[in-house]
Amino acid sequence: MTTTPCFHVDAFAHAAFGGNPAAVCLLEAPRPARWMQAVAAEMNLAETAFVSPRRGGFSLRWFTPAVEVALCGHATLASAAVLWAERVVPASRALRFHTRSGVLTCRRAGDTIELDFPQQVARTCAAPAGLAKALGASPRWVGRNRDDYLVELASARAVRSLRPDLAALARYPVRGVIVTARSSTKGFDFVSRFFGPRVGVPEDPVTGSAHCALGPFWAERLGRTTLRGWQASPRGGAVEVEVAGERALLRGRAVVVTRGELLV
């Protein structure tokens, strides 16, 4: 029987049962996309990552329960944590992941993992029809990048209190909607939430890739290149983001919660 090591990891979390859970499957060789999608649906987490060795590092693909995505921060963080925890790679060595978004590198500094991602700058655009009604809030600013809408609201309280119409949000032809405002809590620069019902993720607990848009957005407005964000989902989680040229350096912690095997 062929088995596949599989792990449950809480990413962007200081302790178990916080942050954003991801599954990580360590493959000996690439598997068909249909099989990976079926596994992701079975795991039923926001993302399942599939890691396989290749020349110059590892191949990395990410699947929600419904679709494959081009970029995922928390499942990349989780994958790095597993490779180091399982001693597949020494903790002192940086990791190179070959992905649909190019080569992504991860480095470890103590308990913190740094992800080197491409920025996903959102450009100002007209609000799509019905967006305010779908969110249940009036946007102060709306932008869009390759994957998502980015919406600024008037206050952190407005972001935290959102109860959007997820069926309405799922009609927009984007991966998801990032909602943000300046933080009212000491120690954080901004708050955010992420809704992706179109891709099978009603609300994502902590979305690393969203911070590739949030970082440059708030860096321009606050005049600083290093910022701390709090994703105000029910689980919640902290992400430090540094804008460095055309890259976004995301920093956070991860906790491996379970270790097991897939038997199919």
PDB file of C-alpha atoms in Angstrom:
ATOM      1  CA  MET A   1       0.000   0.000   0.000  1.00  0.00           C
ATOM      2  CA  THR A   2       1.310   3.430  -0.948  1.00  0.00           C
ATOM      3  CA  THR A   3       0.998   6.008   1.810  1.00  0.00           C
ATOM      4  CA  THR A   4       1.476   9.756   1.808  1.00  0.00           C
ATOM      5  CA  PRO A   5       2.596  11.672   4.915  1.00  0.00           C
ATOM      6  CA  CYS A   6      -0.025  14.295   5.720  1.00  0.00           C
ATOM      7  CA  PHE A   7       0.021  17.024   8.371  1.00  0.00           C
ATOM      8  CA  HIS A   8      -2.400  19.520   9.892  1.00  0.00           C
ATOM      9  CA  VAL A   9      -0.708  22.836  10.634  1.00  0.00           C
ATOM     10  CA  ASP A  10      -2.021  26.035  12.228  1.00  0.00           C
ATOM     11  CA  ALA A  11      -0.305  28.851  10.329  1.00  0.00           C
ATOM     12  CA  PHE A  12       0.121  32.458  11.441  1.00  0.00           C
ATOM     13  CA  ALA A  13      -0.485  31.182  14.958  1.00  0.00           C
ATOM     14  CA  HIS A  14       1.566  31.330  18.163  1.00  0.00           C
ATOM     15  CA  ALA A  15      -0.198  28.266  19.601  1.00  0.00           C
ATOM     16  CA  ALA A  16      -2.368  25.392  18.428  1.00  0.00           C
ATOM     17  CA  PHE A  17      -6.011  26.054  17.520  1.00  0.00           C
ATOM     18  CA  GLY A  18      -5.364  29.593  16.311  1.00  0.00           C
ATOM     19  CA  GLY A  19      -4.440  31.152  12.998  1.00  0.00           C
ATOM     20  CA  ASN A  20      -5.324  29.407   9.759  1.00  0.00           C
ATOM     21  CA  PRO A  21      -5.300  25.604   9.494  1.00  0.00           C
ATOM     22  CA  ALA A  22      -3.798  23.976   6.407  1.00  0.00           C
ATOM     23  CA  ALA A  23      -3.130  20.408   5.374  1.00  0.00           C
ATOM     24  CA  VAL A  24       0.295  19.577   3.951  1.00  0.00           C
ATOM     25  CA  CYS A  25       0.906  16.407   1.902  1.00  0.00           C
ATOM     26  CA  LEU A  26       4.504  15.341   1.234  1.00  0.00           C
ATOM     27  CA  LEU A  27       4.613  13.555  -2.119  1.00  0.00           C
ATOM     28  CA  GLU A  28       7.467  11.449  -3.490  1.00  0.00           C
ATOM     29  CA  ALA A  29       6.535  12.640  -6.988  1.00  0.00           C
ATOM     30  CA  PRO A  30       3.833  14.874  -8.518  1.00  0.00           C
ATOM     31  CA  ARG A  31       0.292  13.475  -8.554  1.00  0.00           C
ATOM     32  CA  PRO A  32      -2.584  14.267 -10.962  1.00  0.00           C
ATOM     33  CA  ALA A  33      -4.500  17.478 -10.282  1.00  0.00           C
ATOM     34  CA  ARG A  34      -7.759  15.505 -10.088  1.00  0.00           C
ATOM     35  CA  TRP A  35      -6.373  13.429  -7.209  1.00  0.00           C
ATOM     36  CA  MET A  36      -5.055  16.501  -5.370  1.00  0.00           C
ATOM     37  CA  GLN A  37      -8.410  18.252  -5.739  1.00  0.00           C
ATOM     38  CA  ALA A  38     -10.194  15.197  -4.319  1.00  0.00           C
ATOM     39  CA  VAL A  39      -7.825  15.116  -1.336  1.00  0.00           C
ATOM     40  CA  ALA A  40      -8.364  18.847  -0.720  1.00  0.00           C
ATOM     41  CA  ALA A  41     -12.130  18.357  -0.771  1.00  0.00           C
ATOM     42  CA  GLU A  42     -11.739  15.503   1.716  1.00  0.00           C
ATOM     43  CA  MET A  43      -9.569  17.621   4.034  1.00  0.00           C
ATOM     44  CA  ASN A  44     -12.140  20.440   3.769  1.00  0.00           C
ATOM     45  CA  LEU A  45      -9.724  23.126   4.950  1.00  0.00           C
ATOM     46  CA  ALA A  46      -9.212  26.510   3.329  1.00  0.00           C
ATOM     47  CA  GLU A  47      -6.082  25.123   1.637  1.00  0.00           C
ATOM     48  CA  THR A  48      -4.299  21.828   1.189  1.00  0.00           C
ATOM     49  CA  ALA A  49      -0.678  22.057   0.019  1.00  0.00           C
ATOM     50  CA  PHE A  50       1.062  19.378  -2.029  1.00  0.00           C
ATOM     51  CA  VAL A  51       4.863  19.362  -1.866  1.00  0.00           C
ATOM     52  CA  SER A  52       7.111  17.216  -4.049  1.00  0.00           C
ATOM     53  CA  PRO A  53      10.890  17.305  -4.578  1.00  0.00           C
ATOM     54  CA  ARG A  54      12.335  18.722  -7.780  1.00  0.00           C
ATOM     55  CA  ARG A  55      15.635  20.053  -8.974  1.00  0.00           C
ATOM     56  CA  GLY A  56      16.410  23.298  -7.206  1.00  0.00           C
ATOM     57  CA  GLY A  57      13.937  22.843  -4.361  1.00  0.00           C
ATOM     58  CA  PHE A  58      10.330  21.694  -4.207  1.00  0.00           C
ATOM     59  CA  SER A  59       7.218  21.889  -6.331  1.00  0.00           C
ATOM     60  CA  LEU A  60       4.286  23.378  -4.399  1.00  0.00           C
ATOM     61  CA  ARG A  61       0.610  23.500  -5.391  1.00  0.00           C
ATOM     62  CA  TRP A  62      -2.390  24.689  -3.371  1.00  0.00           C
ATOM     63  CA  PHE A  63      -6.023  23.589  -3.535  1.00  0.00           C
ATOM     64  CA  THR A  64      -9.133  24.826  -1.734  1.00  0.00           C
ATOM     65  CA  PRO A  65     -11.980  22.311  -1.385  1.00  0.00           C
ATOM     66  CA  ALA A  66     -13.227  23.582  -4.767  1.00  0.00           C
ATOM     67  CA  VAL A  67     -10.343  24.866  -6.949  1.00  0.00           C
ATOM     68  CA  GLU A  68      -6.581  25.182  -7.396  1.00  0.00           C
ATOM     69  CA  VAL A  69      -5.246  28.654  -6.556  1.00  0.00           C
ATOM     70  CA  ALA A  70      -2.233  30.540  -7.870  1.00  0.00           C
ATOM     71  CA  LEU A  71      -0.915  31.848  -4.536  1.00  0.00           C
ATOM     72  CA  CYS A  72      -1.411  30.934  -0.889  1.00  0.00           C
ATOM     73  CA  GLY A  73       0.540  32.309   2.042  1.00  0.00           C
ATOM     74  CA  HIS A  74      -0.594  30.285   5.028  1.00  0.00           C
ATOM     75  CA  ALA A  75      -0.236  26.901   3.302  1.00  0.00           C
ATOM     76  CA  THR A  76       3.269  27.893   2.145  1.00  0.00           C
ATOM     77  CA  LEU A  77       4.134  28.789   5.743  1.00  0.00           C
ATOM     78  CA  ALA A  78       2.686  25.438   6.830  1.00  0.00           C
ATOM     79  CA  SER A  79       4.676  23.550   4.175  1.00  0.00           C
ATOM     80  CA  ALA A  80       7.928  25.161   5.288  1.00  0.00           C
ATOM     81  CA  ALA A  81       7.188  24.351   8.927  1.00  0.00           C
ATOM     82  CA  VAL A  82       6.601  20.676   8.074  1.00  0.00           C
ATOM     83  CA  LEU A  83       9.751  20.307   5.949  1.00  0.00           C
ATOM     84  CA  TRP A  84      11.868  21.714   8.754  1.00  0.00           C
ATOM     85  CA  ALA A  85      10.031  19.863  11.570  1.00  0.00           C
ATOM     86  CA  GLU A  86      10.381  16.527   9.736  1.00  0.00           C
ATOM     87  CA  ARG A  87      14.068  17.276   9.008  1.00  0.00           C
ATOM     88  CA  VAL A  88      13.538  16.873   5.281  1.00  0.00           C
ATOM     89  CA  VAL A  89      15.662  20.019   5.062  1.00  0.00           C
ATOM     90  CA  PRO A  90      17.890  21.423   7.847  1.00  0.00           C
ATOM     91  CA  ALA A  91      16.285  24.351   9.659  1.00  0.00           C
ATOM     92  CA  SER A  92      19.290  26.480   8.775  1.00  0.00           C
ATOM     93  CA  ARG A  93      18.655  26.110   5.033  1.00  0.00           C
ATOM     94  CA  ALA A  94      16.288  28.353   3.081  1.00  0.00           C
ATOM     95  CA  LEU A  95      13.539  26.676   1.047  1.00  0.00           C
ATOM     96  CA  ARG A  96      12.722  27.288  -2.614  1.00  0.00           C
ATOM     97  CA  PHE A  97       9.216  26.479  -3.789  1.00  0.00           C
ATOM     98  CA  HIS A  98       8.431  26.387  -7.513  1.00  0.00           C
ATOM     99  CA  THR A  99       4.813  27.508  -7.906  1.00  0.00           C
ATOM    100  CA  ARG A 100       2.311  29.016 -10.342  1.00  0.00           C
ATOM    101  CA  SER A 101       3.402  32.405  -8.937  1.00  0.00           C
ATOM    102  CA  GLY A 102       7.091  31.816  -9.565  1.00  0.00           C
ATOM    103  CA  VAL A 103       9.809  30.798  -7.139  1.00  0.00           C
ATOM    104  CA  LEU A 104       8.922  31.558  -3.506  1.00  0.00           C
ATOM    105  CA  THR A 105      11.564  31.373  -0.782  1.00  0.00           C
ATOM    106  CA  CYS A 106      11.169  30.783   2.942  1.00  0.00           C
ATOM    107  CA  ARG A 107      13.688  31.421   5.685  1.00  0.00           C
ATOM    108  CA  ARG A 108      13.608  30.665   9.379  1.00  0.00           C
ATOM    109  CA  ALA A 109      14.621  33.080  12.116  1.00  0.00           C
ATOM    110  CA  GLY A 110      14.041  31.451  15.489  1.00  0.00           C
ATOM    111  CA  ASP A 111      10.335  30.680  15.803  1.00  0.00           C
ATOM    112  CA  THR A 112       9.420  32.986  12.930  1.00  0.00           C
ATOM    113  CA  ILE A 113       9.191  32.051   9.249  1.00  0.00           C
ATOM    114  CA  GLU A 114       9.664  34.668   6.534  1.00  0.00           C
ATOM    115  CA  LEU A 115       7.998  34.197   3.153  1.00  0.00           C
ATOM    116  CA  ASP A 116       9.304  36.110   0.133  1.00  0.00           C
ATOM    117  CA  PHE A 117       6.259  36.697  -2.105  1.00  0.00           C
ATOM    118  CA  PRO A 118       5.477  38.905  -5.093  1.00  0.00           C
ATOM    119  CA  GLN A 119       3.425  41.990  -4.312  1.00  0.00           C
ATOM    120  CA  GLN A 120      -0.164  41.922  -5.558  1.00  0.00           C
ATOM    121  CA  VAL A 121      -0.838  45.669  -5.748  1.00  0.00           C
ATOM    122  CA  ALA A 122      -4.510  46.587  -6.044  1.00  0.00           C
ATOM    123  CA  ARG A 123      -5.260  49.417  -8.479  1.00  0.00           C
ATOM    124  CA  THR A 124      -8.146  51.811  -7.937  1.00  0.00           C
ATOM    125  CA  CYS A 125     -11.295  50.708  -9.739  1.00  0.00           C
ATOM    126  CA  ALA A 126     -14.999  51.412  -9.741  1.00  0.00           C
ATOM    127  CA  ALA A 127     -16.920  49.429  -7.156  1.00  0.00           C
ATOM    128  CA  PRO A 128     -18.779  46.611  -8.903  1.00  0.00           C
ATOM    129  CA  ALA A 129     -22.557  46.856  -8.885  1.00  0.00           C
ATOM    130  CA  GLY A 130     -24.090  45.765  -5.599  1.00  0.00           C
ATOM    131  CA  LEU A 131     -20.828  45.524  -3.637  1.00  0.00           C
ATOM    132  CA  ALA A 132     -21.934  47.810  -0.786  1.00  0.00           C
ATOM    133  CA  LYS A 133     -25.170  45.858  -0.400  1.00  0.00           C
ATOM    134  CA  ALA A 134     -23.349  42.509  -0.519  1.00  0.00           C
ATOM    135  CA  LEU A 135     -20.913  43.641   2.184  1.00  0.00           C
ATOM    136  CA  GLY A 136     -23.489  45.504   4.236  1.00  0.00           C
ATOM    137  CA  ALA A 137     -21.090  48.471   4.429  1.00  0.00           C
ATOM    138  CA  SER A 138     -20.119  51.493   2.338  1.00  0.00           C
ATOM    139  CA  PRO A 139     -16.608  51.293   0.825  1.00  0.00           C
ATOM    140  CA  ARG A 140     -14.234  54.208   1.324  1.00  0.00           C
ATOM    141  CA  TRP A 141     -11.990  52.899  -1.468  1.00  0.00           C
ATOM    142  CA  VAL A 142     -12.079  49.946  -3.889  1.00  0.00           C
ATOM    143  CA  GLY A 143      -9.231  48.418  -5.862  1.00  0.00           C
ATOM    144  CA  ARG A 144      -8.503  45.204  -7.721  1.00  0.00           C
ATOM    145  CA  ASN A 145      -5.462  43.055  -8.459  1.00  0.00           C
ATOM    146  CA  ARG A 146      -5.083  39.776 -10.366  1.00  0.00           C
ATOM    147  CA  ASP A 147      -7.033  37.749  -7.835  1.00  0.00           C
ATOM    148  CA  ASP A 148      -9.142  39.896  -5.522  1.00  0.00           C
ATOM    149  CA  TYR A 149     -11.033  43.067  -4.781  1.00  0.00           C
ATOM    150  CA  LEU A 150      -9.528  45.160  -1.977  1.00  0.00           C
ATOM    151  CA  VAL A 151     -12.045  47.293  -0.079  1.00  0.00           C
ATOM    152  CA  GLU A 152     -11.232  49.906   2.548  1.00  0.00           C
ATOM    153  CA  LEU A 153     -13.875  50.712   5.145  1.00  0.00           C
ATOM    154  CA  ALA A 154     -14.097  53.698   7.465  1.00  0.00           C
ATOM    155  CA  SER A 155     -13.110  51.915  10.691  1.00  0.00           C
ATOM    156  CA  ALA A 156     -11.779  48.730  12.238  1.00  0.00           C
ATOM    157  CA  ARG A 157     -15.123  48.351  13.973  1.00  0.00           C
ATOM    158  CA  ALA A 158     -16.868  48.292  10.593  1.00  0.00           C
ATOM    159  CA  VAL A 159     -14.520  45.525   9.420  1.00  0.00           C
ATOM    160  CA  ARG A 160     -15.013  43.440  12.554  1.00  0.00           C
ATOM    161  CA  SER A 161     -18.803  43.738  12.494  1.00  0.00           C
ATOM    162  CA  LEU A 162     -19.297  42.724   8.830  1.00  0.00           C
ATOM    163  CA  ARG A 163     -21.897  40.063   8.095  1.00  0.00           C
ATOM    164  CA  PRO A 164     -21.722  39.929   4.304  1.00  0.00           C
ATOM    165  CA  ASP A 165     -24.067  38.206   1.887  1.00  0.00           C
ATOM    166  CA  LEU A 166     -21.732  35.396   0.824  1.00  0.00           C
ATOM    167  CA  ALA A 167     -23.956  34.235  -2.015  1.00  0.00           C
ATOM    168  CA  ALA A 168     -23.815  37.744  -3.480  1.00  0.00           C
ATOM    169  CA  LEU A 169     -20.022  37.948  -3.083  1.00  0.00           C
ATOM    170  CA  ALA A 170     -19.653  34.592  -4.856  1.00  0.00           C
ATOM    171  CA  ARG A 171     -21.084  36.124  -8.036  1.00  0.00           C
ATOM    172  CA  TYR A 172     -18.076  38.385  -8.583  1.00  0.00           C
ATOM    173  CA  PRO A 173     -15.451  36.882 -10.957  1.00  0.00           C
ATOM    174  CA  VAL A 174     -12.580  37.079  -8.452  1.00  0.00           C
ATOM    175  CA  ARG A 175     -10.939  34.739  -5.979  1.00  0.00           C
ATOM    176  CA  GLY A 176     -12.213  36.818  -3.066  1.00  0.00           C
ATOM    177  CA  VAL A 177     -12.836  40.152  -1.396  1.00  0.00           C
ATOM    178  CA  ILE A 178     -10.323  41.615   1.071  1.00  0.00           C
ATOM    179  CA  VAL A 179     -11.829  44.142   3.472  1.00  0.00           C
ATOM    180  CA  THR A 180      -9.558  46.389   5.553  1.00  0.00           C
ATOM    181  CA  ALA A 181      -9.322  49.475   7.755  1.00  0.00           C
ATOM    182  CA  ARG A 182      -6.740  51.175   9.907  1.00  0.00           C
ATOM    183  CA  SER A 183      -6.380  49.423  13.258  1.00  0.00           C
ATOM    184  CA  SER A 184      -7.696  50.902  16.477  1.00  0.00           C
ATOM    185  CA  THR A 185      -5.678  48.400  18.553  1.00  0.00           C
ATOM    186  CA  LYS A 186      -2.197  49.204  19.844  1.00  0.00           C
ATOM    187  CA  GLY A 187       0.510  47.112  18.216  1.00  0.00           C
ATOM    188  CA  PHE A 188      -1.265  46.713  14.875  1.00  0.00           C
ATOM    189  CA  ASP A 189      -1.386  49.021  11.881  1.00  0.00           C
ATOM    190  CA  PHE A 190      -4.430  47.618  10.108  1.00  0.00           C
ATOM    191  CA  VAL A 191      -7.125  44.972  10.351  1.00  0.00           C
ATOM    192  CA  SER A 192      -8.579  42.858   7.570  1.00  0.00           C
ATOM    193  CA  ARG A 193     -10.928  40.041   6.680  1.00  0.00           C
ATOM    194  CA  PHE A 194     -11.069  37.838   3.584  1.00  0.00           C
ATOM    195  CA  PHE A 195     -14.155  36.330   1.969  1.00  0.00           C
ATOM    196  CA  GLY A 196     -13.758  33.777  -0.834  1.00  0.00           C
ATOM    197  CA  PRO A 197     -17.067  31.946  -1.278  1.00  0.00           C
ATOM    198  CA  ARG A 198     -16.512  31.608  -5.032  1.00  0.00           C
ATOM    199  CA  VAL A 199     -13.512  29.319  -4.407  1.00  0.00           C
ATOM    200  CA  GLY A 200     -15.065  27.373  -1.536  1.00  0.00           C
ATOM    201  CA  VAL A 201     -13.745  29.518   1.347  1.00  0.00           C
ATOM    202  CA  PRO A 202     -16.617  31.511   2.915  1.00  0.00           C
ATOM    203  CA  GLU A 203     -14.241  33.338   5.284  1.00  0.00           C
ATOM    204  CA  ASP A 204     -10.539  32.567   5.481  1.00  0.00           C
ATOM    205  CA  PRO A 205      -9.100  32.781   9.012  1.00  0.00           C
ATOM    206  CA  VAL A 206      -5.718  34.342   8.061  1.00  0.00           C
ATOM    207  CA  THR A 207      -4.819  34.997   4.419  1.00  0.00           C
ATOM    208  CA  GLY A 208      -1.104  35.431   3.790  1.00  0.00           C
ATOM    209  CA  SER A 209      -1.518  36.182   0.083  1.00  0.00           C
ATOM    210  CA  ALA A 210      -4.000  38.977   0.849  1.00  0.00           C
ATOM    211  CA  HIS A 211      -1.170  40.747   2.669  1.00  0.00           C
ATOM    212  CA  CYS A 212       0.694  40.959  -0.637  1.00  0.00           C
ATOM    213  CA  ALA A 213      -1.960  43.583  -1.451  1.00  0.00           C
ATOM    214  CA  LEU A 214      -2.479  44.928   2.064  1.00  0.00           C
ATOM    215  CA  GLY A 215       1.247  45.597   2.581  1.00  0.00           C
ATOM    216  CA  PRO A 216       1.732  48.063  -0.297  1.00  0.00           C
ATOM    217  CA  PHE A 217      -1.717  49.574   0.275  1.00  0.00           C
ATOM    218  CA  TRP A 218      -1.007  50.523   3.906  1.00  0.00           C
ATOM    219  CA  ALA A 219       2.691  51.279   3.341  1.00  0.00           C
ATOM    220  CA  GLU A 220       1.685  54.052   0.935  1.00  0.00           C
ATOM    221  CA  ARG A 221      -0.900  55.480   3.324  1.00  0.00           C
ATOM    222  CA  LEU A 222       1.090  55.204   6.556  1.00  0.00           C
ATOM    223  CA  GLY A 223       4.533  56.038   5.160  1.00  0.00           C
ATOM    224  CA  ARG A 224       6.236  52.906   6.541  1.00  0.00           C
ATOM    225  CA  THR A 225       7.506  49.769   4.852  1.00  0.00           C
ATOM    226  CA  THR A 226       7.105  47.337   7.773  1.00  0.00           C
ATOM    227  CA  LEU A 227       3.630  46.879   9.237  1.00  0.00           C
ATOM    228  CA  ARG A 228       1.661  44.515  11.445  1.00  0.00           C
ATOM    229  CA  GLY A 229      -1.781  43.357  10.452  1.00  0.00           C
ATOM    230  CA  TRP A 230      -4.471  41.513  12.375  1.00  0.00           C
ATOM    231  CA  GLN A 231      -6.937  39.402  10.421  1.00  0.00           C
ATOM    232  CA  ALA A 232     -10.129  39.750  12.427  1.00  0.00           C
ATOM    233  CA  SER A 233     -11.753  36.401  11.643  1.00  0.00           C
ATOM    234  CA  PRO A 234     -13.228  34.326  14.487  1.00  0.00           C
ATOM    235  CA  ARG A 235      -9.883  32.468  14.854  1.00  0.00           C
ATOM    236  CA  GLY A 236      -7.763  35.516  14.075  1.00  0.00           C
ATOM    237  CA  GLY A 237      -4.076  35.815  13.390  1.00  0.00           C
ATOM    238  CA  ALA A 238      -1.179  38.252  13.074  1.00  0.00           C
ATOM    239  CA  VAL A 239       0.914  38.834   9.954  1.00  0.00           C
ATOM    240  CA  GLU A 240       3.938  41.111   9.745  1.00  0.00           C
ATOM    241  CA  VAL A 241       4.516  42.394   6.231  1.00  0.00           C
ATOM    242  CA  GLU A 242       7.497  44.300   4.865  1.00  0.00           C
ATOM    243  CA  VAL A 243       7.351  45.982   1.467  1.00  0.00           C
ATOM    244  CA  ALA A 244      10.729  45.429  -0.223  1.00  0.00           C
ATOM    245  CA  GLY A 245      10.909  46.648  -3.795  1.00  0.00           C
ATOM    246  CA  GLU A 246       8.394  44.596  -5.755  1.00  0.00           C
ATOM    247  CA  ARG A 247       8.283  41.881  -3.080  1.00  0.00           C
ATOM    248  CA  ALA A 248       6.257  41.428   0.079  1.00  0.00           C
ATOM    249  CA  LEU A 249       8.035  39.725   2.982  1.00  0.00           C
ATOM    250  CA  LEU A 250       5.454  38.004   5.194  1.00  0.00           C
ATOM    251  CA  ARG A 251       6.393  36.850   8.682  1.00  0.00           C
ATOM    252  CA  GLY A 252       4.574  34.577  11.090  1.00  0.00           C
ATOM    253  CA  ARG A 253       4.690  31.387  13.107  1.00  0.00           C
ATOM    254  CA  ALA A 254       3.220  27.926  12.602  1.00  0.00           C
ATOM    255  CA  VAL A 255       2.331  24.977  14.833  1.00  0.00           C
ATOM    256  CA  VAL A 256       2.196  21.400  13.516  1.00  0.00           C
ATOM    257  CA  VAL A 257      -0.905  19.929  15.185  1.00  0.00           C
ATOM    258  CA  THR A 258      -1.242  16.404  13.720  1.00  0.00           C
ATOM    259  CA  ARG A 259       0.841  13.929  11.737  1.00  0.00           C
ATOM    260  CA  GLY A 260      -0.690  11.073   9.785  1.00  0.00           C
ATOM    261  CA  GLU A 261      -0.833   9.193   6.480  1.00  0.00           C
ATOM    262  CA  LEU A 262      -3.101   9.155   3.464  1.00  0.00           C
ATOM    263  CA  LEU A 263      -3.859   5.582   2.493  1.00  0.00           C
ATOM    264  CA  VAL A 264      -5.119   6.295  -1.033  1.00  0.00           C
TER     265      VAL A 264
END
